[in-house]
Amino acid sequence: MKDSYNRTINYMRISITDHCNFRCQYCMPAGIQWTPSDKLLTFEEILTVCKIAVSKGICDFKVTGGEPLVRPGCIDFLRKLKEMDGVHSVTLTTNGLLLEQVAEELAKIKIDSVNISVDSLVEEQFDKLTGTKGNLPKILSAIDCLQRYNIKTKVNAVLLRETVDQMIPLALLAKDREIDVKFIEIMPVGLGRKTEGIPAKEALTILQKRWSDLHIAKEVKGNGPAIYYRSKELQGSIGLIHAVSNPFCEDCNRIRMTSQGILKPCLCYEAGINLREILRSGAGEEKISVAFDNAMTQKPEAHCFSHIEDMTEQRGMSEIGG
Ligand code: SAM
Ligand code: SF4
């Protein structure tokens, strides 16, 4: 699909739940109220939306949340999405806690890649950041398990001021593994507004000090805006996402759907189209198709993370889908 700025939109990020088994301090506010299940789209409804998305040329899907693996039936849904005619890729973003037990099934359905979020390799700090206890070894074991099943793996880490000394240890996960480690600037979404991050430029300087031969990798990877770097000392690559400091909006290729079925043209603005209402009103698929067209016209030229007073999105990342 083309939006009104002539950008091709071919990638959709779908949040299948706002529930989570972690309480990351920059993502889940204390005392969060979960969305009642009847307000979440059913998997069948999500698949209907995906089928229409595919007919419009959106063929790459990221499944996220909340934590997607806490929703019963997630793997079956991923399988159906993978098998859908016209779908080009299906990827998953997870905190990794429940990953090892489903890795074999993910390999069987030929998931295109899995992103695991890890912000620190120091157990105490990991516990504090995720609001849980003793889970880091399970996450690291899940990363290795994905390697055994030959599943393409990416590690996501948010660039937090408090974890700046974790950048090199995290990047070293790519030393002997063919995985990508991606560092992402914290965005002023939800509690992200109250969290101190570091700019990707500062992160690059830290990485270059450690690997003097670090250079931009030529290959294009995934559907996202990361710039990838390689060093001959690392088997995998290091990605940097300048989400705030150097917006990549002119190349934006994405649309989102929240767990409640709001089709959302941009992370920064509240505007969106309620597909759940359309689906449950008994209206035909044609109406959903028109909703996609309307979302394209609503897609703004750029986000406004650098002047957050203009942001209208008040929802948190777990509800929208990070
Ligand atoms: N629960 C899964 C996970 O943690 O990977 C999927 C959902 S989570 C919202 C997806 C990603 O968004 C995680 O890597 C998380 O660190 C990131 N994230 C959450 N809030 C963010 C923010 N304000 N800015 C940048 N990234 C954020
Ligand atoms: Fe859960 Fe992911 Fe948010 Fe952490 S970042 S609280 S794992 S949804």
Short mmCIF file of C-alpha atoms and ligand atoms in Angstrom, two decimals:
data_model
loop_
_atom_site.label_atom_id
_atom_site.label_comp_id
_atom_site.label_asym_id
_atom_site.label_seq_id
_atom_site.Cartn_x
_atom_site.Cartn_y
_atom_site.Cartn_z
CA MET A 1 0.00 0.00 0.00
CA LYS A 2 1.09 3.59 -0.49
CA ASP A 3 0.40 6.28 2.06
CA SER A 4 -0.15 9.93 1.23
CA TYR A 5 3.62 10.57 1.31
CA ASN A 6 4.18 7.86 -1.29
CA ARG A 7 5.80 5.50 1.22
CA THR A 8 5.22 1.82 0.64
CA ILE A 9 3.60 0.21 3.68
CA ASN A 10 4.19 -3.53 3.67
CA TYR A 11 4.88 -4.37 7.32
CA MET A 12 2.41 -4.73 10.18
CA ARG A 13 3.15 -5.05 13.90
CA ILE A 14 0.41 -6.82 15.78
CA SER A 15 0.01 -6.83 19.54
CA ILE A 16 -1.90 -9.96 20.51
CA THR A 17 -2.14 -9.15 24.22
CA ASP A 18 -1.34 -6.42 26.71
CA HIS A 19 -0.67 -9.02 29.44
CA CYS A 20 2.86 -9.78 30.50
CA ASN A 21 4.79 -11.98 32.91
CA PHE A 22 7.44 -9.25 33.38
CA ARG A 23 7.10 -5.77 34.83
CA CYS A 24 9.80 -3.87 33.00
CA GLN A 25 10.19 -0.59 34.78
CA TYR A 26 10.05 1.52 31.60
CA CYS A 27 7.06 -0.35 30.19
CA MET A 28 4.55 -1.64 32.76
CA PRO A 29 3.19 0.80 35.29
CA ALA A 30 2.53 -0.54 38.79
CA GLY A 31 -1.09 -1.50 39.29
CA ILE A 32 -1.70 -1.84 35.55
CA GLN A 33 -5.24 -2.87 34.61
CA TRP A 34 -5.35 -5.61 31.99
CA THR A 35 -7.72 -5.33 29.09
CA PRO A 36 -10.67 -7.68 29.67
CA SER A 37 -10.42 -10.66 27.29
CA ASP A 38 -13.61 -9.80 25.43
CA LYS A 39 -12.00 -6.53 24.35
CA LEU A 40 -8.98 -8.30 22.87
CA LEU A 41 -9.35 -9.38 19.27
CA THR A 42 -9.74 -13.14 18.98
CA PHE A 43 -7.10 -14.94 16.92
CA GLU A 44 -9.73 -15.57 14.30
CA GLU A 45 -10.45 -11.84 14.08
CA ILE A 46 -6.72 -11.06 13.86
CA LEU A 47 -6.35 -13.58 11.04
CA THR A 48 -9.24 -11.94 9.17
CA VAL A 49 -7.48 -8.59 9.47
CA CYS A 50 -4.19 -10.14 8.31
CA LYS A 51 -5.88 -11.69 5.27
CA ILE A 52 -7.16 -8.26 4.26
CA ALA A 53 -3.76 -6.70 5.01
CA VAL A 54 -2.15 -9.23 2.66
CA SER A 55 -4.66 -8.38 -0.06
CA LYS A 56 -3.50 -4.77 0.31
CA GLY A 57 0.18 -5.70 -0.06
CA ILE A 58 1.11 -5.90 3.62
CA CYS A 59 2.86 -9.26 3.72
CA ASP A 60 5.38 -9.02 6.60
CA PHE A 61 4.07 -9.41 10.13
CA LYS A 62 5.61 -8.95 13.56
CA VAL A 63 3.72 -10.52 16.46
CA THR A 64 4.32 -8.77 19.76
CA GLY A 65 2.58 -7.58 22.92
CA GLY A 66 2.61 -7.35 25.95
CA GLU A 67 4.20 -10.75 26.07
CA PRO A 68 2.80 -12.75 23.13
CA LEU A 69 3.76 -16.14 24.56
CA VAL A 70 1.52 -15.70 27.62
CA ARG A 71 -1.55 -15.82 25.40
CA PRO A 72 -2.80 -19.40 25.08
CA GLY A 73 -2.94 -20.45 21.44
CA CYS A 74 -0.14 -18.12 20.33
CA ILE A 75 1.82 -20.82 18.48
CA ASP A 76 -1.24 -22.11 16.67
CA PHE A 77 -2.01 -18.54 15.62
CA LEU A 78 1.57 -18.07 14.37
CA ARG A 79 1.29 -21.29 12.38
CA LYS A 80 -1.96 -20.18 10.73
CA LEU A 81 -0.46 -16.80 9.90
CA LYS A 82 2.65 -18.45 8.45
CA GLU A 83 0.47 -20.72 6.30
CA MET A 84 -1.70 -17.88 5.01
CA ASP A 85 -1.43 -17.36 1.25
CA GLY A 86 0.63 -14.32 0.38
CA VAL A 87 2.35 -13.95 3.76
CA HIS A 88 6.02 -13.29 3.25
CA SER A 89 7.34 -13.32 6.83
CA VAL A 90 6.17 -13.76 10.40
CA THR A 91 8.46 -12.76 13.25
CA LEU A 92 7.98 -12.74 17.00
CA THR A 93 9.17 -10.39 19.74
CA THR A 94 9.29 -11.88 23.23
CA ASN A 95 10.92 -11.44 26.61
CA GLY A 96 12.04 -15.06 26.23
CA LEU A 97 10.73 -16.42 29.53
CA LEU A 98 8.43 -19.00 27.94
CA LEU A 99 10.47 -19.38 24.78
CA GLU A 100 12.49 -22.52 25.33
CA GLN A 101 9.42 -24.69 25.75
CA VAL A 102 8.01 -23.58 22.38
CA ALA A 103 11.28 -23.34 20.40
CA GLU A 104 10.80 -26.71 18.70
CA GLU A 105 7.30 -25.73 17.55
CA LEU A 106 8.57 -22.37 16.33
CA ALA A 107 11.18 -24.20 14.28
CA LYS A 108 8.51 -26.54 12.89
CA ILE A 109 6.31 -23.68 11.71
CA LYS A 110 9.43 -22.02 10.23
CA ILE A 111 9.12 -18.74 12.10
CA ASP A 112 11.21 -16.21 10.19
CA SER A 113 12.96 -14.77 13.22
CA VAL A 114 12.61 -14.25 16.95
CA ASN A 115 13.60 -11.10 18.84
CA ILE A 116 14.40 -11.55 22.51
CA SER A 117 14.57 -8.51 24.76
CA VAL A 118 17.42 -8.40 27.29
CA ASP A 119 18.67 -5.13 28.76
CA SER A 120 21.28 -6.40 31.20
CA LEU A 121 23.37 -9.52 31.78
CA VAL A 122 23.84 -8.74 35.47
CA GLU A 123 21.31 -10.86 37.31
CA GLU A 124 20.51 -8.33 40.01
CA GLN A 125 20.03 -5.55 37.50
CA PHE A 126 17.99 -7.78 35.19
CA ASP A 127 15.71 -8.67 38.11
CA LYS A 128 15.28 -5.03 39.03
CA LEU A 129 14.60 -3.94 35.44
CA THR A 130 12.06 -6.71 34.80
CA GLY A 131 10.45 -6.72 38.24
CA THR A 132 11.00 -10.49 38.50
CA LYS A 133 13.48 -12.82 40.19
CA GLY A 134 16.00 -15.30 38.88
CA ASN A 135 14.91 -15.41 35.23
CA LEU A 136 18.04 -14.29 33.38
CA PRO A 137 19.50 -17.83 33.02
CA LYS A 138 16.25 -18.97 31.35
CA ILE A 139 16.47 -16.14 28.84
CA LEU A 140 20.11 -16.90 28.00
CA SER A 141 19.31 -20.57 27.70
CA ALA A 142 16.43 -19.72 25.32
CA ILE A 143 18.85 -17.78 23.10
CA ASP A 144 21.09 -20.84 22.82
CA CYS A 145 18.10 -23.08 22.28
CA LEU A 146 17.05 -20.99 19.26
CA GLN A 147 20.56 -21.49 17.84
CA ARG A 148 20.20 -25.26 18.16
CA TYR A 149 16.96 -25.10 16.21
CA ASN A 150 18.56 -22.81 13.65
CA ILE A 151 16.03 -20.06 14.26
CA LYS A 152 17.18 -16.62 13.20
CA THR A 153 17.67 -14.70 16.44
CA LYS A 154 17.90 -11.05 17.38
CA VAL A 155 18.53 -9.66 20.83
CA ASN A 156 16.90 -6.30 21.60
CA ALA A 157 18.28 -4.01 24.29
CA VAL A 158 16.98 -0.57 25.15
CA LEU A 159 19.69 2.07 25.54
CA LEU A 160 19.21 2.98 29.20
CA ARG A 161 21.61 5.26 31.06
CA GLU A 162 21.68 2.79 33.94
CA THR A 163 22.73 -0.13 31.71
CA VAL A 164 25.35 1.69 29.67
CA ASP A 165 28.09 -0.61 31.02
CA GLN A 166 26.08 -3.57 29.73
CA MET A 167 26.43 -2.58 26.09
CA ILE A 168 29.67 -4.45 25.49
CA PRO A 169 28.64 -7.61 27.38
CA LEU A 170 25.36 -7.64 25.43
CA ALA A 171 27.13 -7.02 22.13
CA LEU A 172 29.42 -9.95 22.97
CA LEU A 173 26.41 -12.27 22.69
CA ALA A 174 27.11 -11.92 18.96
CA LYS A 175 30.76 -12.93 19.33
CA ASP A 176 30.36 -16.65 18.76
CA ARG A 177 26.77 -16.71 17.64
CA GLU A 178 25.30 -15.71 14.30
CA ILE A 179 22.80 -13.38 15.99
CA ASP A 180 22.05 -9.68 15.75
CA VAL A 181 22.19 -7.57 18.89
CA LYS A 182 20.11 -4.43 18.43
CA PHE A 183 20.28 -1.37 20.65
CA ILE A 184 17.22 0.84 20.62
CA GLU A 185 16.82 4.39 21.88
CA ILE A 186 14.18 4.66 24.54
CA MET A 187 11.09 6.31 23.10
CA PRO A 188 8.87 8.71 25.05
CA VAL A 189 5.96 6.29 24.99
CA GLY A 190 4.27 5.49 28.32
CA LEU A 191 6.81 5.20 31.11
CA GLY A 192 9.55 5.65 28.52
CA ARG A 193 8.99 9.38 29.05
CA LYS A 194 10.27 9.12 32.58
CA THR A 195 13.26 6.96 31.74
CA GLU A 196 16.73 8.25 31.06
CA GLY A 197 18.28 6.76 27.98
CA ILE A 198 21.39 7.40 25.93
CA PRO A 199 21.44 8.41 22.28
CA ALA A 200 22.47 5.84 19.71
CA LYS A 201 25.39 8.09 18.73
CA GLU A 202 26.86 7.73 22.23
CA ALA A 203 26.28 3.98 22.01
CA LEU A 204 28.15 3.84 18.71
CA THR A 205 31.16 5.61 20.24
CA ILE A 206 31.24 3.01 23.03
CA LEU A 207 31.09 0.17 20.52
CA GLN A 208 33.76 1.73 18.28
CA LYS A 209 36.13 2.04 21.24
CA ARG A 210 35.84 -1.69 21.79
CA TRP A 211 35.89 -2.74 18.11
CA SER A 212 37.95 -0.33 16.08
CA ASP A 213 37.10 -2.10 12.82
CA LEU A 214 33.35 -1.70 13.34
CA HIS A 215 31.83 -0.79 9.99
CA ILE A 216 28.37 -0.51 8.51
CA ALA A 217 27.24 -3.85 7.17
CA LYS A 218 26.07 -3.76 3.59
CA GLU A 219 23.34 -6.35 3.88
CA VAL A 220 19.80 -5.20 4.60
CA LYS A 221 18.16 -7.14 7.42
CA GLY A 222 14.61 -7.48 8.63
CA ASN A 223 11.79 -5.00 8.25
CA GLY A 224 12.97 -2.44 10.75
CA PRO A 225 15.07 0.69 10.64
CA ALA A 226 18.22 -0.57 12.36
CA ILE A 227 21.64 0.33 10.97
CA TYR A 228 23.79 -2.79 11.27
CA TYR A 229 27.50 -2.91 11.98
CA ARG A 230 30.03 -5.70 11.79
CA SER A 231 33.47 -6.39 13.20
CA LYS A 232 35.68 -9.29 12.20
CA GLU A 233 35.74 -10.24 15.87
CA LEU A 234 31.99 -10.82 15.91
CA GLN A 235 30.13 -13.58 14.12
CA GLY A 236 26.85 -11.73 14.39
CA SER A 237 26.13 -8.06 13.87
CA ILE A 238 25.28 -5.07 16.03
CA GLY A 239 22.26 -2.90 15.20
CA LEU A 240 21.49 0.63 16.30
CA ILE A 241 18.04 2.15 16.12
CA HIS A 242 18.03 5.97 16.33
CA ALA A 243 14.29 6.03 16.97
CA VAL A 244 14.34 9.47 18.57
CA SER A 245 17.60 11.23 17.67
CA ASN A 246 17.52 10.52 13.95
CA PRO A 247 14.01 9.66 12.86
CA PHE A 248 13.66 7.28 9.94
CA CYS A 249 10.10 8.35 9.19
CA GLU A 250 10.76 9.05 5.53
CA ASP A 251 11.40 5.33 5.08
CA CYS A 252 8.57 4.19 7.36
CA ASN A 253 7.03 0.97 6.03
CA ARG A 254 4.79 0.03 8.94
CA ILE A 255 1.38 0.08 10.45
CA ARG A 256 0.35 -1.32 13.83
CA MET A 257 -2.62 -3.00 15.37
CA THR A 258 -3.12 -2.85 19.12
CA SER A 259 -4.36 -5.82 21.14
CA GLN A 260 -7.82 -4.22 21.16
CA GLY A 261 -7.88 -4.02 17.38
CA ILE A 262 -7.04 -0.37 16.82
CA LEU A 263 -5.30 0.06 13.47
CA LYS A 264 -2.66 2.60 14.28
CA PRO A 265 -0.79 4.57 11.61
CA CYS A 266 1.92 6.00 13.92
CA LEU A 267 3.32 5.20 17.37
CA CYS A 268 3.33 8.86 18.33
CA TYR A 269 -0.32 9.75 17.83
CA GLU A 270 -3.47 8.35 19.37
CA ALA A 271 -5.30 8.38 16.04
CA GLY A 272 -6.44 5.01 14.85
CA ILE A 273 -9.34 3.07 13.44
CA ASN A 274 -11.30 0.68 15.62
CA LEU A 275 -11.32 -2.57 13.63
CA ARG A 276 -12.86 -4.49 16.52
CA GLU A 277 -16.04 -2.44 16.23
CA ILE A 278 -16.11 -2.95 12.48
CA LEU A 279 -15.48 -6.69 12.79
CA ARG A 280 -18.12 -7.15 15.48
CA SER A 281 -20.73 -4.96 13.78
CA GLY A 282 -21.14 -7.70 11.22
CA ALA A 283 -19.87 -5.41 8.46
CA GLY A 284 -18.19 -7.25 5.63
CA GLU A 285 -14.48 -7.49 4.95
CA GLU A 286 -14.85 -4.64 2.49
CA LYS A 287 -15.21 -2.23 5.42
CA ILE A 288 -11.92 -3.44 6.91
CA SER A 289 -10.30 -2.95 3.54
CA VAL A 290 -11.58 0.65 3.47
CA ALA A 291 -10.26 1.12 7.02
CA PHE A 292 -6.76 0.25 5.76
CA ASP A 293 -7.15 2.85 3.00
CA ASN A 294 -8.23 5.43 5.57
CA ALA A 295 -5.31 4.56 7.84
CA MET A 296 -2.97 5.30 4.94
CA THR A 297 -4.40 8.79 4.59
CA GLN A 298 -4.10 9.32 8.37
CA LYS A 299 -0.45 8.32 8.47
CA PRO A 300 1.52 11.44 9.44
CA GLU A 301 4.70 12.48 7.69
CA ALA A 302 6.78 12.01 10.84
CA HIS A 303 6.64 11.27 14.53
CA CYS A 304 7.22 14.05 17.06
CA PHE A 305 9.27 12.29 19.74
CA SER A 306 11.63 15.24 19.94
CA HIS A 307 8.77 17.60 20.95
CA ILE A 308 6.64 15.39 23.10
CA GLU A 309 4.15 18.15 23.92
CA ASP A 310 2.74 17.42 20.45
CA MET A 311 2.37 13.69 21.10
CA THR A 312 -1.23 12.60 21.50
CA GLU A 313 -0.57 8.92 22.30
CA GLN A 314 -1.08 8.29 26.01
CA ARG A 315 -1.18 4.49 25.93
CA GLY A 316 1.82 2.48 27.05
CA MET A 317 4.02 0.33 24.86
CA SER A 318 2.58 -2.97 26.16
CA GLU A 319 -0.91 -2.02 25.02
CA ILE A 320 0.13 -0.64 21.67
CA GLY A 321 2.66 -3.33 20.90
CA GLY A 322 6.34 -2.52 21.04
N1 SAM B 1 7.23 -8.53 25.77
C1 SAM B 1 7.96 -8.56 24.58
C2 SAM B 1 9.38 -8.09 24.77
O1 SAM B 1 9.67 -7.52 25.82
O2 SAM B 1 10.16 -8.26 23.85
C3 SAM B 1 7.32 -7.82 23.43
C4 SAM B 1 6.70 -6.48 23.75
S1 SAM B 1 7.83 -5.24 24.29
C5 SAM B 1 6.77 -3.85 24.45
C6 SAM B 1 8.77 -5.00 22.80
C7 SAM B 1 10.01 -4.19 22.94
O3 SAM B 1 9.68 -2.85 23.23
C8 SAM B 1 10.97 -4.66 24.03
O4 SAM B 1 12.23 -4.88 23.45
C9 SAM B 1 11.02 -3.48 24.97
O5 SAM B 1 12.28 -3.36 25.56
C10 SAM B 1 10.69 -2.35 24.05
N2 SAM B 1 10.18 -1.15 24.67
C11 SAM B 1 9.23 -1.03 25.63
N3 SAM B 1 9.02 0.28 25.93
C12 SAM B 1 9.87 0.99 25.15
C13 SAM B 1 10.13 2.38 24.98
N4 SAM B 1 9.48 3.32 25.67
N5 SAM B 1 11.06 2.75 24.08
C14 SAM B 1 11.74 1.82 23.34
N6 SAM B 1 11.52 0.51 23.45
C15 SAM B 1 10.60 0.09 24.35
FE1 SF4 B 2 6.55 -7.11 29.28
FE2 SF4 B 2 7.98 -6.66 27.09
FE3 SF4 B 2 6.90 -4.62 28.47
FE4 SF4 B 2 8.88 -5.97 29.53
S1 SF4 B 2 8.98 -4.74 27.65
S2 SF4 B 2 6.98 -5.40 30.58
S3 SF4 B 2 8.54 -7.97 28.80
S4 SF4 B 2 5.80 -6.15 27.38
#
